[in-house]
Amino acid sequence: MFVLDYKSRLPIYEQLYRSMTRMAAMGAMEPGEALPSVRALAQELGVNPNTVQKAYQMLERDGIIFFGAGKGFFPGGG
């Protein structure tokens, strides 16, 4: 799903942010379909949950995803 370069000078959260932004622009993220939880994605990628949380916060700030209280993160502006 996401390709991360652990040797890159670009922080992991920024790589994740850019990757998800590209996916949203290409229509690869289905509206209404929940994104992986912070913990699940962190475990899948082998990174700290705080890294994923930071990327999700940036995506939410920019209107690429939104948080549904008690339901998780979703693509789109809510």
PDB file of C-alpha atoms in Angstrom:
ATOM      1  CA  MET A   1       0.000   0.000   0.000  1.00  0.00           C
ATOM      2  CA  PHE A   2       2.663   2.523   1.041  1.00  0.00           C
ATOM      3  CA  VAL A   3       6.292   2.571   0.018  1.00  0.00           C
ATOM      4  CA  LEU A   4       8.633   4.080   2.579  1.00  0.00           C
ATOM      5  CA  ASP A   5      12.351   4.701   2.172  1.00  0.00           C
ATOM      6  CA  TYR A   6      13.879   4.268   5.607  1.00  0.00           C
ATOM      7  CA  LYS A   7      17.223   5.613   4.336  1.00  0.00           C
ATOM      8  CA  SER A   8      15.709   8.824   2.991  1.00  0.00           C
ATOM      9  CA  ARG A   9      16.426  12.146   4.644  1.00  0.00           C
ATOM     10  CA  LEU A  10      12.690  12.855   4.380  1.00  0.00           C
ATOM     11  CA  PRO A  11      10.956  11.979   7.675  1.00  0.00           C
ATOM     12  CA  ILE A  12       8.732   8.884   7.620  1.00  0.00           C
ATOM     13  CA  TYR A  13       5.629  10.902   8.539  1.00  0.00           C
ATOM     14  CA  GLU A  14       6.277  13.204   5.562  1.00  0.00           C
ATOM     15  CA  GLN A  15       6.727  10.227   3.234  1.00  0.00           C
ATOM     16  CA  LEU A  16       3.460   8.762   4.505  1.00  0.00           C
ATOM     17  CA  TYR A  17       1.706  12.122   4.111  1.00  0.00           C
ATOM     18  CA  ARG A  18       2.918  12.503   0.517  1.00  0.00           C
ATOM     19  CA  SER A  19       2.019   8.930  -0.356  1.00  0.00           C
ATOM     20  CA  MET A  20      -1.526   9.285   0.984  1.00  0.00           C
ATOM     21  CA  THR A  21      -1.915  12.666  -0.730  1.00  0.00           C
ATOM     22  CA  ARG A  22      -0.970  11.064  -4.054  1.00  0.00           C
ATOM     23  CA  MET A  23      -3.379   8.189  -3.447  1.00  0.00           C
ATOM     24  CA  ALA A  24      -6.205  10.633  -2.706  1.00  0.00           C
ATOM     25  CA  ALA A  25      -5.425  12.636  -5.858  1.00  0.00           C
ATOM     26  CA  MET A  26      -5.515   9.469  -7.973  1.00  0.00           C
ATOM     27  CA  GLY A  27      -8.817   8.397  -6.428  1.00  0.00           C
ATOM     28  CA  ALA A  28      -7.276   5.324  -4.825  1.00  0.00           C
ATOM     29  CA  MET A  29      -8.886   6.043  -1.438  1.00  0.00           C
ATOM     30  CA  GLU A  30     -12.598   5.201  -1.491  1.00  0.00           C
ATOM     31  CA  PRO A  31     -14.867   7.748   0.215  1.00  0.00           C
ATOM     32  CA  GLY A  32     -16.661   6.158   3.143  1.00  0.00           C
ATOM     33  CA  GLU A  33     -14.102   3.378   3.515  1.00  0.00           C
ATOM     34  CA  ALA A  34     -12.238   3.706   6.818  1.00  0.00           C
ATOM     35  CA  LEU A  35      -8.474   4.072   6.714  1.00  0.00           C
ATOM     36  CA  PRO A  36      -6.374   1.712   8.836  1.00  0.00           C
ATOM     37  CA  SER A  37      -6.205   2.684  12.489  1.00  0.00           C
ATOM     38  CA  VAL A  38      -3.071   4.462  13.655  1.00  0.00           C
ATOM     39  CA  ARG A  39      -1.877   1.383  15.529  1.00  0.00           C
ATOM     40  CA  ALA A  40      -2.673  -1.051  12.721  1.00  0.00           C
ATOM     41  CA  LEU A  41      -0.881   1.036  10.097  1.00  0.00           C
ATOM     42  CA  ALA A  42       2.093   1.627  12.397  1.00  0.00           C
ATOM     43  CA  GLN A  43       2.406  -2.095  12.991  1.00  0.00           C
ATOM     44  CA  GLU A  44       2.055  -2.873   9.272  1.00  0.00           C
ATOM     45  CA  LEU A  45       4.772  -0.351   8.369  1.00  0.00           C
ATOM     46  CA  GLY A  46       6.997  -1.128  11.348  1.00  0.00           C
ATOM     47  CA  VAL A  47       7.000   2.456  12.616  1.00  0.00           C
ATOM     48  CA  ASN A  48       6.061   4.216  15.834  1.00  0.00           C
ATOM     49  CA  PRO A  49       2.319   4.989  16.151  1.00  0.00           C
ATOM     50  CA  ASN A  50       3.222   8.644  16.809  1.00  0.00           C
ATOM     51  CA  THR A  51       4.680   8.788  13.292  1.00  0.00           C
ATOM     52  CA  VAL A  52       1.404   7.648  11.743  1.00  0.00           C
ATOM     53  CA  GLN A  53      -0.584   9.946  14.040  1.00  0.00           C
ATOM     54  CA  LYS A  54       1.471  12.937  12.887  1.00  0.00           C
ATOM     55  CA  ALA A  55       0.862  12.073   9.214  1.00  0.00           C
ATOM     56  CA  TYR A  56      -2.881  11.619   9.869  1.00  0.00           C
ATOM     57  CA  GLN A  57      -3.019  14.984  11.676  1.00  0.00           C
ATOM     58  CA  MET A  58      -1.352  16.697   8.718  1.00  0.00           C
ATOM     59  CA  LEU A  59      -3.759  15.006   6.292  1.00  0.00           C
ATOM     60  CA  GLU A  60      -6.741  16.040   8.412  1.00  0.00           C
ATOM     61  CA  ARG A  61      -5.439  19.605   8.674  1.00  0.00           C
ATOM     62  CA  ASP A  62      -5.237  19.780   4.872  1.00  0.00           C
ATOM     63  CA  GLY A  63      -8.730  18.309   4.376  1.00  0.00           C
ATOM     64  CA  ILE A  64      -7.525  15.095   2.748  1.00  0.00           C
ATOM     65  CA  ILE A  65      -8.985  12.903   5.482  1.00  0.00           C
ATOM     66  CA  PHE A  66     -11.364  13.483   8.367  1.00  0.00           C
ATOM     67  CA  PHE A  67     -11.898  11.903  11.754  1.00  0.00           C
ATOM     68  CA  GLY A  68     -15.285  10.390  12.521  1.00  0.00           C
ATOM     69  CA  ALA A  69     -15.582  10.367  16.317  1.00  0.00           C
ATOM     70  CA  GLY A  70     -15.490   6.766  17.490  1.00  0.00           C
ATOM     71  CA  LYS A  71     -15.297   5.501  13.920  1.00  0.00           C
ATOM     72  CA  GLY A  72     -11.776   6.338  12.741  1.00  0.00           C
ATOM     73  CA  PHE A  73     -10.287   8.250   9.828  1.00  0.00           C
ATOM     74  CA  PHE A  74     -11.903   8.492   6.404  1.00  0.00           C
ATOM     75  CA  PRO A  75     -10.874   9.980   3.044  1.00  0.00           C
ATOM     76  CA  GLY A  76     -12.422  13.299   2.057  1.00  0.00           C
ATOM     77  CA  GLY A  77     -13.232  16.502   3.858  1.00  0.00           C
ATOM     78  CA  GLY A  78     -16.031  15.126   6.007  1.00  0.00           C
TER      79      GLY A  78
END
